Every structure is written in structure tokens, then in C-alpha cells.
Amino acid sequence: MKYYSISEVSAKLDIPESTIRYYEKKGLLPKVERDEAGRRLFSEDQITFLGIIIYLKNTHMPISVIKQYVDWVVEGDSTTELRLEMMKNHKQVVLAEISLMQEALKGIDVKITRYTKYTQERKEAREDEKILEKRN
């Protein structure tokens, strides 16, 4: 089995090493092996699991809830229904946040349109003034 160093995992997942260490400290990375010098070693499965933790965190799942998820994974198949329910609930939270962001984005687009129009009108007005000054 191939193992990866923390720096390799950091590069592979594009996250800081400090984040990986933090997740391990919080109990989100169970069973991380270490070499004879005490350096962390990650298997492909652990990297995949870390990827899951990252997307849960990126969708604003609190660390405490992710920890519960990790604990259930470690417990095994008897917690599958709990994990399923957790993911369904989290999906609804994420969809609500996406909807909120889409509405906010519409407001931002309105502002961009207004500011673009305003700056274009000011530019045209200045050009008109220059033309008038040249005529006088």
C-alpha cells in the first residue's frame, strides 16, 4: 500500500498542512499512521476520507457535526441510516444557502448594471464637454 506524507496530501488536495493537522487534532482523521520518526502517513482511503471532510466543511457543516459523522463512520454499518439522515438534512441546508446566494447574486448584478450605466453616462458626458470646449 502506498502512503503519502502530509506535504503530499496538502499539495494533492490544495489545502494547508496546518488544516490537516487541525482536522486530526479535532478527531476528524482517525487512524492516521506514523512512520518511525513520527511523521503522518496517509493512505489513498484516508485521502479520500479527508476529501469528504473538506467538502462537508466547504458546505459550512460545523466541525462538531463532522466529528459526529466521523464517529459514526468509525462505528461501522450500524450507523448507516444515521449518516444517511445527516447527509439528507445537510443537503437541505446547502440547497437553502445556494438559493439565498442566488438571490443575493441577483442584487449584485443589479448594482453592477447600475454602476456600469452610470460610469458610461459620466464618460459620455465628459467627452461631450471636451467637444464643446474645443468648439468654444
Coordinates of N, CA and C in Angstrom, one line a residue:
M1 N 0.8 -1.2 0.0 CA 0.0 0.0 0.0 C 0.9 1.2 0.0
K2 N 0.5 2.2 -0.8 CA 1.3 3.4 -0.9 C 0.8 4.4 0.1
Y3 N 1.7 5.1 0.8 CA 1.4 6.1 1.7 C 2.0 7.5 1.3
Y4 N 1.3 8.5 1.7 CA 1.7 9.9 1.3 C 2.0 10.7 2.6
S5 N 3.0 11.6 2.4 CA 3.3 12.5 3.5 C 2.3 13.6 3.6
I6 N 2.3 14.3 4.7 CA 1.3 15.4 4.9 C 1.5 16.5 3.8
S7 N 2.8 16.7 3.4 CA 3.0 17.7 2.4 C 2.5 17.3 1.0
E8 N 2.6 16.0 0.7 CA 2.0 15.4 -0.5 C 0.5 15.5 -0.5
V9 N -0.1 15.2 0.6 CA -1.6 15.3 0.8 C -2.0 16.8 0.7
S10 N -1.3 17.7 1.3 CA -1.6 19.1 1.2 C -1.6 19.6 -0.2
A11 N -0.6 19.2 -1.0 CA -0.5 19.6 -2.4 C -1.6 18.9 -3.2
K12 N -1.8 17.6 -3.0 CA -2.8 16.9 -3.7 C -4.2 17.5 -3.5
L13 N -4.6 17.9 -2.3 CA -5.9 18.4 -2.0 C -6.0 19.9 -2.0
D14 N -4.8 20.6 -2.2 CA -4.7 22.0 -2.2 C -5.3 22.7 -0.9
I15 N -4.8 22.1 0.2 CA -5.1 22.7 1.5 C -3.8 22.8 2.3
P16 N -3.8 23.7 3.2 CA -2.6 23.9 4.0 C -2.3 22.7 4.9
E17 N -1.1 22.4 5.2 CA -0.7 21.3 6.1 C -1.4 21.6 7.5
S18 N -1.4 22.8 7.9 CA -2.0 23.2 9.2 C -3.4 22.8 9.3
T19 N -4.2 22.8 8.2 CA -5.6 22.4 8.2 C -5.7 20.9 8.5
I20 N -4.8 20.2 7.8 CA -4.8 18.7 8.0 C -4.5 18.4 9.5
R21 N -3.5 19.1 10.0 CA -3.1 18.9 11.4 C -4.3 19.2 12.4
Y22 N -5.0 20.3 12.0 CA -6.1 20.8 12.8 C -7.2 19.7 12.8
Y23 N -7.5 19.2 11.6 CA -8.6 18.2 11.5 C -8.2 17.0 12.3
E24 N -6.9 16.6 12.2 CA -6.5 15.4 13.0 C -6.7 15.7 14.5
K25 N -6.3 16.9 15.0 CA -6.4 17.3 16.4 C -7.9 17.2 16.8
K26 N -8.8 17.6 15.9 CA -10.2 17.6 16.3 C -10.9 16.2 16.2
G27 N -10.1 15.2 15.8 CA -10.6 13.9 15.7 C -11.3 13.5 14.4
L28 N -11.0 14.3 13.4 CA -11.7 14.1 12.1 C -10.9 13.1 11.2
L29 N -9.7 12.8 11.6 CA -8.9 11.9 10.8 C -8.5 10.7 11.7
P30 N -9.3 9.8 11.9 CA -9.0 8.6 12.8 C -7.9 7.7 12.1
K31 N -7.2 7.1 12.9 CA -6.2 6.1 12.5 C -5.2 6.5 11.5
V32 N -4.7 7.8 11.7 CA -3.6 8.2 10.9 C -2.3 7.5 11.4
E33 N -1.7 6.8 10.5 CA -0.4 6.1 10.9 C 0.7 7.1 10.9
R34 N 1.8 6.7 11.5 CA 3.0 7.5 11.6 C 4.2 6.6 11.3
D35 N 5.2 7.2 10.7 CA 6.5 6.5 10.5 C 7.3 6.5 11.7
E36 N 8.5 5.9 11.6 CA 9.4 5.7 12.8 C 9.8 7.1 13.4
A37 N 9.8 8.1 12.6 CA 10.1 9.5 13.0 C 8.9 10.2 13.5
G38 N 7.7 9.6 13.5 CA 6.5 10.3 14.0 C 5.8 11.1 13.0
R39 N 6.2 11.0 11.7 CA 5.6 11.8 10.6 C 4.3 11.1 10.2
R40 N 3.3 11.9 9.9 CA 2.0 11.3 9.5 C 2.1 10.6 8.1
L41 N 1.4 9.5 8.0 CA 1.4 8.8 6.7 C -0.1 8.6 6.4
F42 N -0.5 8.9 5.1 CA -1.9 8.8 4.7 C -2.0 7.9 3.5
S43 N -3.0 7.0 3.7 CA -3.3 6.0 2.6 C -4.2 6.7 1.6
E44 N -4.5 6.1 0.5 CA -5.4 6.6 -0.5 C -6.8 6.7 0.1
D45 N -7.2 5.7 0.9 CA -8.5 5.8 1.6 C -8.6 7.0 2.5
Q46 N -7.6 7.2 3.3 CA -7.6 8.4 4.2 C -7.6 9.7 3.4
I47 N -7.0 9.8 2.3 CA -7.0 11.0 1.5 C -8.4 11.2 0.9
T48 N -9.1 10.1 0.5 CA -10.5 10.2 0.0 C -11.4 10.6 1.2
F49 N -11.2 10.1 2.4 CA -12.0 10.5 3.5 C -11.7 11.9 3.9
L50 N -10.5 12.4 3.8 CA -10.2 13.8 4.0 C -10.9 14.7 3.0
G51 N -11.0 14.2 1.8 CA -11.7 14.9 0.8 C -13.2 15.1 1.1
I52 N -13.8 14.1 1.7 CA -15.2 14.2 2.2 C -15.3 15.2 3.3
I53 N -14.4 15.2 4.2 CA -14.4 16.2 5.3 C -14.3 17.6 4.8
I54 N -13.4 17.8 3.7 CA -13.2 19.1 3.1 C -14.5 19.6 2.5
Y55 N -15.2 18.7 1.7 CA -16.4 19.2 1.1 C -17.6 19.4 2.1
L56 N -17.6 18.7 3.2 CA -18.5 19.0 4.3 C -18.2 20.3 4.9
K57 N -17.0 20.6 5.2 CA -16.5 21.9 5.7 C -16.8 23.0 4.8
N58 N -16.5 22.8 3.5 CA -16.8 23.8 2.5 C -18.3 24.1 2.3
T59 N -19.1 23.2 2.7 CA -20.6 23.5 2.7 C -21.1 23.9 4.0
H60 N -20.1 24.4 4.9 CA -20.4 25.0 6.2 C -21.0 24.1 7.2
M61 N -20.7 22.8 7.1 CA -21.1 21.9 8.2 C -20.1 22.1 9.3
P62 N -20.7 22.3 10.5 CA -19.8 22.6 11.7 C -18.9 21.4 12.0
I63 N -17.7 21.7 12.5 CA -16.7 20.7 12.9 C -17.4 19.7 13.8
S64 N -18.2 20.2 14.8 CA -18.8 19.2 15.8 C -19.7 18.2 15.1
V65 N -20.4 18.6 14.0 CA -21.3 17.7 13.3 C -20.4 16.8 12.4
I66 N -19.4 17.3 11.8 CA -18.5 16.5 11.0 C -17.9 15.4 12.0
K67 N -17.5 15.8 13.2 CA -17.0 14.9 14.1 C -18.0 13.7 14.4
Q68 N -19.2 14.1 14.6 CA -20.2 13.1 14.8 C -20.3 12.1 13.6
Y69 N -20.2 12.7 12.4 CA -20.2 11.9 11.2 C -19.0 10.9 11.2
V70 N -17.8 11.4 11.5 CA -16.6 10.6 11.6 C -16.8 9.5 12.6
D71 N -17.3 9.8 13.8 CA -17.6 8.8 14.8 C -18.5 7.7 14.3
W72 N -19.5 8.1 13.6 CA -20.5 7.1 13.0 C -19.8 6.2 12.0
V73 N -18.9 6.8 11.2 CA -18.2 6.0 10.1 C -17.3 5.0 10.9
V74 N -16.6 5.4 11.9 CA -15.8 4.5 12.6 C -16.6 3.4 13.3
E75 N -17.8 3.7 13.8 CA -18.7 2.7 14.4 C -19.1 1.6 13.4
G76 N -19.2 2.0 12.1 CA -19.5 1.0 11.1 C -20.9 1.0 10.6
D77 N -21.3 -0.1 10.0 CA -22.5 -0.2 9.2 C -23.8 0.0 10.1
S78 N -23.7 -0.2 11.4 CA -24.9 0.0 12.2 C -25.3 1.5 12.2
T79 N -24.5 2.4 11.8 CA -24.8 3.8 11.8 C -25.1 4.4 10.4
T80 N -25.3 3.5 9.4 CA -25.5 3.9 8.0 C -26.8 4.8 7.9
E81 N -27.8 4.4 8.6 CA -29.1 5.2 8.5 C -28.9 6.6 9.1
L82 N -28.2 6.6 10.2 CA -27.9 7.9 10.9 C -27.1 8.8 9.9
R83 N -26.1 8.3 9.3 CA -25.3 9.1 8.3 C -26.2 9.5 7.1
L84 N -27.0 8.6 6.7 CA -27.9 9.0 5.5 C -28.8 10.1 5.9
E85 N -29.4 10.1 7.1 CA -30.2 11.2 7.5 C -29.5 12.5 7.7
M86 N -28.3 12.4 8.2 CA -27.4 13.5 8.4 C -27.1 14.2 7.0
M87 N -26.8 13.4 6.0 CA -26.5 13.9 4.7 C -27.7 14.5 4.1
K88 N -28.9 13.9 4.2 CA -30.1 14.4 3.7 C -30.4 15.8 4.3
N89 N -30.3 15.9 5.6 CA -30.5 17.2 6.3 C -29.5 18.2 5.9
H90 N -28.3 17.8 5.7 CA -27.3 18.8 5.3 C -27.5 19.3 3.9
K91 N -27.9 18.4 3.1 CA -28.2 18.7 1.7 C -29.3 19.8 1.7
Q92 N -30.3 19.7 2.5 CA -31.4 20.7 2.5 C -30.8 22.1 3.0
V93 N -29.9 22.1 4.0 CA -29.2 23.3 4.4 C -28.4 23.9 3.3
V94 N -27.7 23.1 2.6 CA -26.9 23.6 1.5 C -27.7 24.2 0.3
L95 N -28.8 23.5 0.0 CA -29.7 24.0 -1.0 C -30.3 25.3 -0.6
A96 N -30.7 25.5 0.6 CA -31.2 26.7 1.1 C -30.2 27.8 1.0
E97 N -28.9 27.5 1.3 CA -27.9 28.5 1.2 C -27.6 28.9 -0.2
I98 N -27.6 27.9 -1.1 CA -27.4 28.2 -2.5 C -28.5 29.1 -3.0
S99 N -29.8 28.9 -2.6 CA -30.9 29.7 -3.0 C -30.7 31.1 -2.5
L100 N -30.3 31.3 -1.3 CA -30.0 32.6 -0.7 C -28.9 33.3 -1.5
M101 N -27.9 32.6 -1.8 CA -26.8 33.2 -2.6 C -27.2 33.6 -4.0
Q102 N -28.0 32.8 -4.6 CA -28.5 33.1 -5.9 C -29.3 34.4 -5.9
E103 N -30.2 34.6 -4.9 CA -30.9 35.8 -4.7 C -30.0 37.0 -4.5
A104 N -29.0 36.8 -3.6 CA -28.0 37.9 -3.4 C -27.3 38.2 -4.6
L105 N -26.9 37.2 -5.4 CA -26.2 37.5 -6.7 C -27.1 38.3 -7.6
K106 N -28.4 38.1 -7.7 CA -29.2 38.9 -8.5 C -29.1 40.4 -8.1
G107 N -29.1 40.7 -6.8 CA -28.9 42.0 -6.3 C -27.6 42.6 -6.7
I108 N -26.6 41.8 -6.6 CA -25.2 42.3 -7.0 C -25.2 42.6 -8.5
D109 N -25.9 41.8 -9.3 CA -26.0 42.1 -10.8 C -26.7 43.4 -11.0
V110 N -27.7 43.7 -10.3 CA -28.5 44.9 -10.4 C -27.5 46.1 -10.2
K111 N -26.7 46.0 -9.1 CA -25.8 47.1 -8.8 C -24.7 47.2 -9.9
I112 N -24.2 46.1 -10.4 CA -23.2 46.2 -11.5 C -23.8 46.9 -12.7
T113 N -25.1 46.5 -13.0 CA -25.7 47.1 -14.2 C -25.9 48.6 -14.0
R114 N -26.3 49.0 -12.8 CA -26.5 50.5 -12.5 C -25.2 51.2 -12.5
Y115 N -24.1 50.7 -11.9 CA -22.8 51.3 -11.9 C -22.2 51.4 -13.2
T116 N -22.4 50.3 -14.0 CA -21.9 50.3 -15.4 C -22.6 51.4 -16.2
K117 N -23.9 51.5 -16.1 CA -24.6 52.5 -16.8 C -24.2 54.0 -16.4
Y118 N -24.1 54.1 -15.1 CA -23.7 55.4 -14.5 C -22.3 55.8 -15.0
T119 N -21.4 54.9 -14.9 CA -20.0 55.3 -15.3 C -19.9 55.6 -16.8
Q120 N -20.7 54.8 -17.6 CA -20.7 55.1 -19.1 C -21.3 56.4 -19.4
E121 N -22.4 56.8 -18.6 CA -23.1 58.1 -18.8 C -22.1 59.2 -18.5
R122 N -21.4 59.0 -17.4 CA -20.4 60.1 -17.0 C -19.3 60.2 -18.0
K123 N -18.8 59.1 -18.5 CA -17.8 59.1 -19.5 C -18.3 59.9 -20.8
E124 N -19.5 59.5 -21.2 CA -20.0 60.2 -22.4 C -20.2 61.7 -22.1
A125 N -20.6 62.1 -20.9 CA -20.8 63.5 -20.6 C -19.5 64.2 -20.6
R126 N -18.4 63.6 -20.1 CA -17.1 64.2 -20.1 C -16.6 64.4 -21.6
E127 N -16.9 63.4 -22.4 CA -16.5 63.5 -23.8 C -17.3 64.6 -24.5
D128 N -18.6 64.7 -24.2 CA -19.4 65.8 -24.7 C -18.8 67.2 -24.3
E129 N -18.4 67.3 -23.0 CA -17.9 68.5 -22.5 C -16.6 68.9 -23.3
K130 N -15.7 67.9 -23.5 CA -14.5 68.2 -24.2 C -14.8 68.7 -25.6
I131 N -15.8 68.1 -26.3 CA -16.1 68.5 -27.6 C -16.6 69.9 -27.6
L132 N -17.5 70.3 -26.7 CA -18.0 71.7 -26.5 C -16.9 72.7 -26.3
E133 N -15.9 72.3 -25.4 CA -14.8 73.2 -25.1 C -13.9 73.4 -26.3
K134 N -13.8 72.4 -27.2 CA -13.0 72.6 -28.4 C -13.7 73.5 -29.3
R135 N -15.0 73.5 -29.3 CA -15.7 74.4 -30.3 C -15.7 75.8 -29.8
N136 N -15.6 76.0 -28.5 CA -15.6 77.4 -28.0 C -14.3 78.0 -28.0

